[in-house]
């Protein structure tokens, strides 16, 4: 069996690291294509080094400009060319998550008649304004193996008419990576570096277009942060999209004036995990962080109206609060004062063995 994996963005590197390790353990021939969608050293190289990912066999360096559909087309064509070079042809292309590189990789493989495996299939926010939702639906439509992380994924796919024999509930590879690196992350010196006391600061990440691409929405969030930082330090590793918009909307001054808001560059995986694991509360609009905080048992307030990951709300520590300023402040203060529910459980199969389940299924299916 020959497998090609496609990665392009920070969460892709994290999610696929566990799977690639498992593929290599079984001595399966593996080719890695990096689409270059994320390219800053702190969004890409750092994760390859920390997670021990193999060097990409192909690194596409595209100038991704224009609309999302133009970007998808550029990526799809370049991935297709890279796949066409493979001799012998690969048996399977693995894509993960819901970013442009995911759907572009799936489409390129589909066009060439190569089977597609989608890891993290079936998640639905039912919010058509999110590009990720279209990416998920399109990728699932053309995938041959749909590996789901939570039961809602199976339900969504069955409702959409996907053949049940293509759907495999395997658990969560992002949690495989987290459990694998949890001990090592404890060696991080990030708390000392920033003068933070355990259990006495908030972690913040923001990068959703609905929160940061519009000046009014971004300012609304800053007004929330102004209040919270009066009570507790907030550490904010700034995503490149968010950084660009801080400059564009001239929000630097406002941010600088918040004395308890600590701004950093995007952090490496181990530092970031250590930071989350010792925090009082995480405020985020990230997909993956909703899942990681659930497993770490850290309260998470998600600044979005919906989530494609309902298990994190129903079973985990996640609370959806949109960006209603009063509500976010109220709920954050409750979390800071330890006044929130604590009987939480870890979703089924988020046990560190998802990658192993995936590889076992693939080996069985591709047995000659
Ligand atoms: C992308 C995904 C999003 C995912 C996020 C993870 C899409 C449509 N969006 O959002 O689902 O949650 O990654 O972090 O695929 N940039 C840099 N340096 C980098 C990376 C990006 O400067 O290393 C800039 C880009 O040039 C662009 C902006 O940041 O101007 C946004 O990048 P892009 O990859 O389009 O989307 P993200 O917001 O990163
Ligand atoms: N992350 C990180 N450093 C940071 C911020 C996030 O390593 O400064 C990790 C985080 O732990 C999670 C992943 O990046 O594993 C989430 O990526 P992101 O929020 O960019 O994407 P999303 O999950 O929203 O698609």
CSV table of C-alpha atoms and ligand atoms in Angstrom, one decimal:
chain,number,residue,atom,x,y,z
A,1,UNK,CA,0.0,0.0,0.0
A,2,UNK,CA,1.2,3.5,-0.8
A,3,UNK,CA,-0.3,6.4,1.0
A,4,UNK,CA,0.0,10.2,0.3
A,5,UNK,CA,-0.8,12.6,3.1
A,6,UNK,CA,-1.7,16.2,2.4
A,7,UNK,CA,-1.0,18.9,5.0
A,8,UNK,CA,-1.1,22.7,4.7
A,9,UNK,CA,-2.0,24.4,8.0
A,10,UNK,CA,-1.0,24.4,11.6
A,11,UNK,CA,-3.9,22.1,12.8
A,12,UNK,CA,-3.1,19.7,9.9
A,13,UNK,CA,0.5,19.2,11.1
A,14,UNK,CA,-0.7,18.5,14.6
A,15,UNK,CA,-3.5,16.1,13.6
A,16,UNK,CA,-1.5,14.1,11.1
A,17,UNK,CA,1.6,13.7,13.2
A,18,UNK,CA,0.1,10.8,15.1
A,19,UNK,CA,-1.2,9.2,12.0
A,20,UNK,CA,2.0,9.5,10.1
A,21,UNK,CA,3.9,7.9,13.0
A,22,UNK,CA,1.5,5.0,12.9
A,23,UNK,CA,1.8,4.6,9.1
A,24,UNK,CA,5.6,4.5,9.4
A,25,UNK,CA,5.4,2.0,12.3
A,26,UNK,CA,3.7,-0.4,9.9
A,27,UNK,CA,6.4,0.2,7.2
A,28,UNK,CA,3.7,1.4,4.8
A,29,UNK,CA,5.1,3.5,1.9
A,30,UNK,CA,4.3,7.1,2.7
A,31,UNK,CA,4.6,10.4,0.8
A,32,UNK,CA,4.0,13.8,2.5
A,33,UNK,CA,2.9,16.8,0.5
A,34,UNK,CA,2.9,20.2,2.2
A,35,UNK,CA,0.8,22.7,0.3
A,36,UNK,CA,2.4,25.7,1.9
A,37,UNK,CA,-0.9,27.3,2.9
A,38,UNK,CA,0.7,28.1,6.2
A,39,UNK,CA,4.3,29.2,5.7
A,40,UNK,CA,5.6,31.3,8.6
A,41,UNK,CA,8.3,29.4,10.6
A,42,UNK,CA,6.1,29.7,13.7
A,43,UNK,CA,3.0,28.3,11.9
A,44,UNK,CA,4.8,25.4,10.1
A,45,UNK,CA,8.5,24.6,10.6
A,46,UNK,CA,8.2,24.7,14.4
A,47,UNK,CA,5.6,22.0,14.3
A,48,UNK,CA,7.6,19.7,12.1
A,49,UNK,CA,10.5,20.0,14.5
A,50,UNK,CA,8.6,19.6,17.7
A,51,UNK,CA,6.3,16.8,16.5
A,52,UNK,CA,9.0,14.9,14.6
A,53,UNK,CA,7.2,15.1,11.3
A,54,UNK,CA,9.1,13.8,8.3
A,55,UNK,CA,10.3,16.4,5.8
A,56,UNK,CA,7.7,16.8,3.1
A,57,UNK,CA,8.5,14.9,-0.1
A,58,UNK,CA,6.9,17.8,-2.0
A,59,UNK,CA,6.6,21.4,-0.7
A,60,UNK,CA,4.4,23.5,-2.9
A,61,UNK,CA,5.2,27.2,-2.8
A,62,UNK,CA,2.2,28.9,-4.2
A,63,UNK,CA,1.2,32.5,-4.0
A,64,UNK,CA,-2.3,32.0,-2.6
A,65,UNK,CA,-4.1,35.2,-3.6
A,66,UNK,CA,-7.6,35.9,-4.7
A,67,UNK,CA,-10.9,34.4,-3.6
A,68,UNK,CA,-11.1,31.2,-1.7
A,69,UNK,CA,-12.3,29.3,-4.7
A,70,UNK,CA,-9.3,30.6,-6.7
A,71,UNK,CA,-7.0,29.5,-3.9
A,72,UNK,CA,-8.6,26.1,-3.9
A,73,UNK,CA,-8.1,25.8,-7.6
A,74,UNK,CA,-4.5,26.8,-7.4
A,75,UNK,CA,-3.9,24.2,-4.6
A,76,UNK,CA,-5.9,21.5,-6.4
A,77,UNK,CA,-4.0,21.8,-9.6
A,78,UNK,CA,-0.6,21.9,-7.9
A,79,UNK,CA,-1.5,18.9,-5.7
A,80,UNK,CA,-2.7,17.0,-8.8
A,81,UNK,CA,0.6,17.6,-10.6
A,82,UNK,CA,2.4,16.4,-7.5
A,83,UNK,CA,0.2,13.2,-7.4
A,84,UNK,CA,0.7,12.6,-11.1
A,85,UNK,CA,4.5,12.5,-10.6
A,86,UNK,CA,4.0,9.5,-8.2
A,87,UNK,CA,5.4,6.3,-9.7
A,88,UNK,CA,3.8,3.9,-8.9
A,89,UNK,CA,0.5,5.7,-8.4
A,90,UNK,CA,-0.6,6.0,-4.8
A,91,UNK,CA,-3.4,3.8,-3.5
A,92,UNK,CA,-4.8,6.4,-1.1
A,93,UNK,CA,-4.7,10.1,-0.4
A,94,UNK,CA,-5.3,11.1,3.3
A,95,UNK,CA,-6.6,14.6,4.1
A,96,UNK,CA,-7.6,15.9,7.5
A,97,UNK,CA,-9.8,18.6,8.9
A,98,UNK,CA,-11.6,21.3,7.0
A,99,UNK,CA,-9.1,23.9,5.5
A,100,UNK,CA,-8.7,24.8,1.8
A,101,UNK,CA,-5.8,22.4,1.5
A,102,UNK,CA,-8.0,19.5,2.7
A,103,UNK,CA,-10.7,19.9,0.1
A,104,UNK,CA,-8.2,20.7,-2.6
A,105,UNK,CA,-6.2,17.5,-1.8
A,106,UNK,CA,-9.4,15.5,-1.9
A,107,UNK,CA,-10.5,16.9,-5.2
A,108,UNK,CA,-7.1,16.4,-6.8
A,109,UNK,CA,-7.1,12.7,-5.8
A,110,UNK,CA,-10.7,12.2,-6.9
A,111,UNK,CA,-9.9,13.7,-10.3
A,112,UNK,CA,-7.1,11.1,-10.7
A,113,UNK,CA,-9.2,8.2,-9.5
A,114,UNK,CA,-7.2,7.8,-6.3
A,115,UNK,CA,-9.2,6.8,-3.2
A,116,UNK,CA,-9.6,9.4,-0.5
A,117,UNK,CA,-9.6,9.1,3.2
A,118,UNK,CA,-11.0,12.0,5.2
A,119,UNK,CA,-9.8,12.1,8.8
A,120,UNK,CA,-12.2,14.2,11.0
A,121,UNK,CA,-15.2,13.6,8.7
A,122,UNK,CA,-18.8,14.4,9.3
A,123,UNK,CA,-18.5,17.4,11.5
A,124,UNK,CA,-21.1,20.1,10.7
A,125,UNK,CA,-21.7,23.5,12.1
A,126,UNK,CA,-24.7,24.0,9.8
A,127,UNK,CA,-23.3,27.5,9.3
A,128,UNK,CA,-23.0,28.2,5.6
A,129,UNK,CA,-21.1,31.4,6.1
A,130,UNK,CA,-18.0,29.5,7.3
A,131,UNK,CA,-15.7,28.4,4.4
A,132,UNK,CA,-14.8,25.3,6.5
A,133,UNK,CA,-18.4,24.0,6.4
A,134,UNK,CA,-18.3,24.0,2.5
A,135,UNK,CA,-14.9,22.3,2.7
A,136,UNK,CA,-16.2,19.6,5.0
A,137,UNK,CA,-19.3,18.8,2.9
A,138,UNK,CA,-17.4,18.8,-0.3
A,139,UNK,CA,-14.6,16.6,1.1
A,140,UNK,CA,-17.0,14.1,2.6
A,141,UNK,CA,-18.9,13.8,-0.6
A,142,UNK,CA,-15.9,12.5,-2.5
A,143,UNK,CA,-14.2,10.5,0.2
A,144,UNK,CA,-14.1,6.7,0.2
A,145,UNK,CA,-13.1,6.4,3.9
A,146,UNK,CA,-14.8,8.7,6.4
A,147,UNK,CA,-13.1,8.6,9.8
A,148,UNK,CA,-15.2,10.3,12.4
A,149,UNK,CA,-14.2,11.7,15.8
A,150,UNK,CA,-17.5,11.9,17.5
A,151,UNK,CA,-20.9,10.2,17.1
A,152,UNK,CA,-22.5,13.4,15.6
A,153,UNK,CA,-20.2,12.9,12.6
A,154,UNK,CA,-21.7,9.5,11.9
A,155,UNK,CA,-25.3,10.9,12.3
A,156,UNK,CA,-24.6,13.8,10.0
A,157,UNK,CA,-23.1,11.6,7.3
A,158,UNK,CA,-25.9,9.0,7.5
A,159,UNK,CA,-28.5,11.8,7.2
A,160,UNK,CA,-26.6,13.1,4.1
A,161,UNK,CA,-27.0,9.6,2.6
A,162,UNK,CA,-23.4,8.4,2.9
A,163,UNK,CA,-23.1,4.6,2.6
A,164,UNK,CA,-22.6,3.4,6.2
A,165,UNK,CA,-19.8,1.0,5.1
A,166,UNK,CA,-17.6,4.0,4.3
A,167,UNK,CA,-18.0,5.5,7.8
A,168,UNK,CA,-15.7,4.6,10.7
A,169,UNK,CA,-15.9,6.0,14.2
A,170,UNK,CA,-12.3,5.9,15.3
A,171,UNK,CA,-11.8,8.7,17.8
A,172,UNK,CA,-9.6,11.8,17.5
A,173,UNK,CA,-6.1,12.0,16.1
A,174,UNK,CA,-5.7,15.5,17.5
A,175,UNK,CA,-6.1,13.9,21.0
A,176,UNK,CA,-3.6,11.2,20.1
A,177,UNK,CA,-1.1,13.9,19.5
A,178,UNK,CA,-2.0,15.7,22.7
A,179,UNK,CA,-1.7,12.6,24.9
A,180,UNK,CA,1.5,11.6,23.2
A,181,UNK,CA,3.2,15.0,24.0
A,182,UNK,CA,1.5,15.8,27.4
A,183,UNK,CA,4.5,14.7,29.5
A,184,UNK,CA,7.1,16.5,27.3
A,185,UNK,CA,5.0,19.7,27.4
A,186,UNK,CA,5.4,19.8,31.2
A,187,UNK,CA,9.1,20.8,30.6
A,188,UNK,CA,8.1,24.0,28.9
A,189,UNK,CA,9.4,27.2,30.5
A,190,UNK,CA,6.7,29.4,29.1
A,191,UNK,CA,5.1,30.2,32.5
A,192,UNK,CA,8.4,31.4,34.0
A,193,UNK,CA,9.2,33.3,30.8
A,194,UNK,CA,6.0,35.3,31.0
A,195,UNK,CA,5.8,35.5,34.8
A,196,UNK,CA,2.6,33.6,35.0
A,197,UNK,CA,1.2,31.7,38.0
A,198,UNK,CA,-0.4,28.4,37.5
A,199,UNK,CA,-4.2,28.6,37.4
A,200,UNK,CA,-4.2,32.3,37.4
A,201,UNK,CA,-4.3,33.5,33.8
A,202,UNK,CA,-6.5,33.2,30.8
A,203,UNK,CA,-5.4,32.0,27.3
A,204,UNK,CA,-6.9,33.6,24.2
A,205,UNK,CA,-6.8,32.7,20.5
A,206,UNK,CA,-8.7,34.3,17.7
A,207,UNK,CA,-8.6,33.9,14.0
A,208,UNK,CA,-12.1,33.3,12.6
A,209,UNK,CA,-13.0,35.8,9.9
A,210,UNK,CA,-16.4,36.5,11.7
A,211,UNK,CA,-14.4,37.8,14.7
A,212,UNK,CA,-11.3,39.4,13.2
A,213,UNK,CA,-12.1,40.4,9.6
A,214,UNK,CA,-14.5,43.1,10.6
A,215,UNK,CA,-13.4,46.1,12.6
A,216,UNK,CA,-16.6,46.3,14.6
A,217,UNK,CA,-16.6,42.6,15.6
A,218,UNK,CA,-12.9,42.8,16.5
A,219,UNK,CA,-13.5,46.0,18.6
A,220,UNK,CA,-16.4,44.3,20.4
A,221,UNK,CA,-14.0,41.5,21.4
A,222,UNK,CA,-11.4,44.0,22.6
A,223,UNK,CA,-14.1,45.6,24.8
A,224,UNK,CA,-14.7,42.2,26.4
A,225,UNK,CA,-10.9,41.7,26.9
A,226,UNK,CA,-10.7,45.2,28.5
A,227,UNK,CA,-13.0,44.0,31.3
A,228,UNK,CA,-11.5,40.6,31.8
A,229,UNK,CA,-7.9,41.8,32.0
A,230,UNK,CA,-8.9,44.0,34.9
A,231,UNK,CA,-9.3,40.8,36.9
A,232,UNK,CA,-6.7,38.5,35.5
A,233,UNK,CA,-3.8,38.3,33.0
A,234,UNK,CA,-4.7,37.2,29.5
A,235,UNK,CA,-2.0,35.6,27.2
A,236,UNK,CA,-2.8,36.1,23.5
A,237,UNK,CA,-0.6,34.3,20.9
A,238,UNK,CA,-1.6,36.2,17.8
A,239,UNK,CA,-2.5,34.3,14.6
A,240,UNK,CA,-1.1,35.8,11.3
A,241,UNK,CA,-4.6,36.7,10.0
A,242,UNK,CA,-5.4,38.5,13.3
A,243,UNK,CA,-2.0,40.3,13.2
A,244,UNK,CA,-2.7,41.6,9.7
A,245,UNK,CA,-6.1,42.9,10.8
A,246,UNK,CA,-4.8,44.5,14.0
A,247,UNK,CA,-2.6,46.5,11.7
A,248,UNK,CA,-5.3,47.1,9.1
A,249,UNK,CA,-7.9,48.3,11.6
A,250,UNK,CA,-5.2,50.3,13.6
A,251,UNK,CA,-6.1,48.5,16.8
A,252,UNK,CA,-2.5,48.4,18.1
A,253,UNK,CA,-2.9,51.3,20.5
A,254,UNK,CA,-6.0,49.9,22.1
A,255,UNK,CA,-4.3,46.5,22.6
A,256,UNK,CA,-1.1,48.1,24.0
A,257,UNK,CA,-3.1,50.0,26.6
A,258,UNK,CA,-4.4,46.8,28.2
A,259,UNK,CA,-1.7,46.2,30.7
A,260,UNK,CA,-2.7,42.7,31.6
A,261,UNK,CA,-3.0,41.5,28.0
A,262,UNK,CA,0.2,39.7,27.0
A,263,UNK,CA,0.7,39.6,23.3
A,264,UNK,CA,3.0,36.9,21.8
A,265,UNK,CA,3.8,35.4,18.4
A,266,UNK,CA,2.1,32.1,17.7
A,267,UNK,CA,3.5,29.6,20.1
A,268,UNK,CA,5.0,26.2,19.5
A,269,UNK,CA,2.8,23.1,20.3
A,270,UNK,CA,4.5,22.2,23.6
A,271,UNK,CA,4.6,25.7,25.0
A,272,UNK,CA,1.0,26.2,24.0
A,273,UNK,CA,-0.2,23.0,25.5
A,274,UNK,CA,1.6,23.8,28.7
A,275,UNK,CA,0.0,27.2,28.7
A,276,UNK,CA,-3.5,25.8,28.2
A,277,UNK,CA,-3.0,22.9,30.7
A,278,UNK,CA,-2.2,25.4,33.5
A,279,UNK,CA,-4.7,28.1,32.7
A,280,UNK,CA,-7.8,29.1,34.5
A,281,UNK,CA,-9.8,29.5,31.3
A,282,UNK,CA,-9.4,29.4,27.6
A,283,UNK,CA,-11.2,31.9,25.3
A,284,UNK,CA,-11.1,30.9,21.7
A,285,UNK,CA,-12.7,30.6,18.3
A,286,UNK,CA,-10.4,27.7,17.3
A,287,UNK,CA,-11.9,24.3,16.3
A,288,UNK,CA,-9.1,22.1,17.7
A,289,UNK,CA,-8.7,24.0,21.0
A,290,UNK,CA,-12.4,23.2,21.9
A,291,UNK,CA,-11.4,19.6,21.8
A,292,UNK,CA,-8.0,19.9,23.6
A,293,UNK,CA,-9.5,21.9,26.5
A,294,UNK,CA,-12.1,19.2,26.9
A,295,UNK,CA,-9.5,16.5,27.3
A,296,UNK,CA,-7.3,18.8,29.5
A,297,UNK,CA,-10.3,19.5,31.7
A,298,UNK,CA,-9.8,23.3,31.3
A,299,UNK,CA,-12.9,25.5,31.0
A,300,UNK,CA,-13.3,26.8,27.4
A,301,UNK,CA,-15.5,29.7,26.2
A,302,UNK,CA,-15.9,29.6,22.5
A,303,UNK,CA,-16.5,32.9,20.9
A,304,UNK,CA,-18.8,31.6,18.1
A,305,UNK,CA,-22.5,31.1,17.6
A,306,UNK,CA,-22.2,27.4,16.7
A,307,UNK,CA,-19.8,24.5,16.8
A,308,UNK,CA,-19.2,21.6,14.5
A,309,UNK,CA,-17.9,19.7,17.6
A,310,UNK,CA,-21.0,19.3,19.8
A,311,UNK,CA,-19.4,16.6,22.0
A,312,UNK,CA,-17.2,19.3,23.5
A,313,UNK,CA,-20.3,21.2,24.7
A,314,UNK,CA,-22.4,18.2,25.6
A,315,UNK,CA,-19.7,16.2,27.4
A,316,UNK,CA,-16.7,18.4,27.6
A,317,UNK,CA,-15.7,21.8,29.1
A,318,UNK,CA,-16.8,23.9,26.2
A,319,UNK,CA,-19.4,26.7,26.4
A,320,UNK,CA,-20.6,28.5,23.3
A,321,UNK,CA,-21.1,32.2,24.0
A,322,UNK,CA,-21.1,33.9,20.5
A,323,UNK,CA,-19.5,37.3,20.9
A,324,UNK,CA,-22.3,38.8,23.1
A,325,UNK,CA,-20.0,41.0,25.2
A,326,UNK,CA,-22.1,40.9,28.5
A,327,UNK,CA,-22.5,37.2,28.3
A,328,UNK,CA,-18.8,36.5,27.6
A,329,UNK,CA,-17.8,38.7,30.5
A,330,UNK,CA,-20.3,37.2,32.8
A,331,UNK,CA,-19.4,33.6,31.9
A,332,UNK,CA,-15.6,34.4,32.0
A,333,UNK,CA,-15.9,35.9,35.5
A,334,UNK,CA,-17.8,32.8,36.7
A,335,UNK,CA,-15.0,30.6,35.4
A,336,UNK,CA,-12.4,32.8,36.9
A,337,UNK,CA,-14.2,32.5,40.3
A,338,UNK,CA,-14.5,28.7,39.9
A,339,UNK,CA,-18.2,28.9,39.6
A,340,UNK,CA,-18.8,26.5,36.7
A,341,UNK,CA,-20.0,22.9,36.3
A,342,UNK,CA,-17.2,20.4,36.8
A,343,UNK,CA,-18.7,16.9,36.2
A,344,UNK,CA,-17.3,16.6,32.7
A,345,UNK,CA,-16.3,13.5,30.8
A,346,UNK,CA,-14.0,12.8,27.9
A,347,UNK,CA,-15.8,11.9,24.7
A,348,UNK,CA,-15.8,8.2,23.6
A,349,UNK,CA,-12.6,6.9,21.9
A,350,UNK,CA,-10.6,10.1,22.6
A,351,UNK,CA,-8.1,7.8,24.1
A,352,UNK,CA,-4.9,8.2,22.1
A,353,UNK,CA,-5.5,5.2,19.8
A,354,UNK,CA,-7.4,6.8,16.8
A,355,UNK,CA,-4.4,6.6,14.5
A,356,UNK,CA,-3.9,2.9,15.2
A,357,UNK,CA,-7.6,2.3,14.5
A,358,UNK,CA,-7.4,4.1,11.2
A,359,UNK,CA,-4.3,2.3,10.0
A,360,UNK,CA,-5.7,-1.1,11.0
A,361,UNK,CA,-8.9,-0.4,9.0
A,362,UNK,CA,-6.8,0.7,5.9
A,363,UNK,CA,-4.5,-2.3,6.1
A,364,UNK,CA,-7.5,-4.6,6.2
A,365,UNK,CA,-9.2,-2.9,3.3
A,366,UNK,CA,-6.0,-2.8,1.1
A,367,UNK,CA,-5.0,-6.4,1.8
A,368,UNK,CA,-4.2,-8.0,-1.5
B,1,LIG,C1,-6.9,28.7,7.9
B,1,LIG,C2,-8.2,27.9,7.7
B,1,LIG,C3,-9.0,27.8,9.0
B,1,LIG,C4,-8.1,27.2,10.1
B,1,LIG,C5,-6.9,28.0,10.2
B,1,LIG,C6,-6.0,27.4,11.2
B,1,LIG,C7,-9.1,28.1,5.4
B,1,LIG,C8,-10.1,28.7,4.5
B,1,LIG,N1,-9.0,28.6,6.7
B,1,LIG,O1,-7.3,30.0,8.3
B,1,LIG,O2,-10.1,26.9,8.8
B,1,LIG,O3,-8.9,27.3,11.3
B,1,LIG,O4,-6.2,28.1,9.0
B,1,LIG,O5,-5.0,28.2,11.7
B,1,LIG,O6,-8.4,27.1,5.0
B,1,LIG,N2,-0.7,33.9,6.8
B,1,LIG,C9,0.6,34.3,7.1
B,1,LIG,N3,1.5,33.4,7.5
B,1,LIG,C10,1.1,32.1,7.6
B,1,LIG,C11,-0.2,31.7,7.3
B,1,LIG,C12,-1.1,32.6,6.9
B,1,LIG,O7,0.9,35.5,7.0
B,1,LIG,O8,2.0,31.2,8.0
B,1,LIG,C13,-1.6,34.9,6.3
B,1,LIG,C14,-2.1,34.6,4.8
B,1,LIG,O9,-1.2,35.1,3.9
B,1,LIG,C15,-3.4,35.2,4.8
B,1,LIG,C16,-3.9,35.1,6.2
B,1,LIG,O10,-2.8,34.9,7.0
B,1,LIG,O11,-3.4,36.5,4.4
B,1,LIG,C17,-4.9,33.9,6.4
B,1,LIG,O12,-4.3,32.7,6.0
B,1,LIG,P1,-5.2,31.5,5.4
B,1,LIG,O13,-4.4,30.3,5.3
B,1,LIG,O14,-6.0,32.0,4.2
B,1,LIG,O15,-6.4,31.3,6.5
B,1,LIG,P2,-6.3,31.2,8.1
B,1,LIG,O16,-7.0,32.4,8.7
B,1,LIG,O17,-4.9,30.9,8.5
B,2,LIG,N1,-1.8,26.1,18.7
B,2,LIG,C1,-0.4,26.2,18.9
B,2,LIG,N2,0.1,27.4,19.1
B,2,LIG,C2,-0.7,28.6,19.2
B,2,LIG,C3,-2.1,28.4,19.0
B,2,LIG,C4,-2.6,27.2,18.8
B,2,LIG,O1,0.3,25.2,18.9
B,2,LIG,O2,-0.1,29.6,19.4
B,2,LIG,C5,-2.3,24.7,18.5
B,2,LIG,C6,-3.5,24.3,19.3
B,2,LIG,O3,-3.0,23.7,20.5
B,2,LIG,C7,-4.2,23.3,18.4
B,2,LIG,C8,-4.0,23.9,17.1
B,2,LIG,O4,-2.9,24.8,17.2
B,2,LIG,O5,-3.6,22.1,18.5
B,2,LIG,C9,-5.3,24.7,16.6
B,2,LIG,O6,-5.0,25.4,15.5
B,2,LIG,P1,-5.9,26.6,15.0
B,2,LIG,O7,-6.6,27.2,16.1
B,2,LIG,O8,-5.0,27.5,14.2
B,2,LIG,O9,-6.9,25.9,13.9
B,2,LIG,P2,-8.3,25.3,14.0
B,2,LIG,O10,-8.3,24.2,15.0
B,2,LIG,O11,-9.3,26.4,14.4
B,2,LIG,O12,-8.6,24.9,12.6
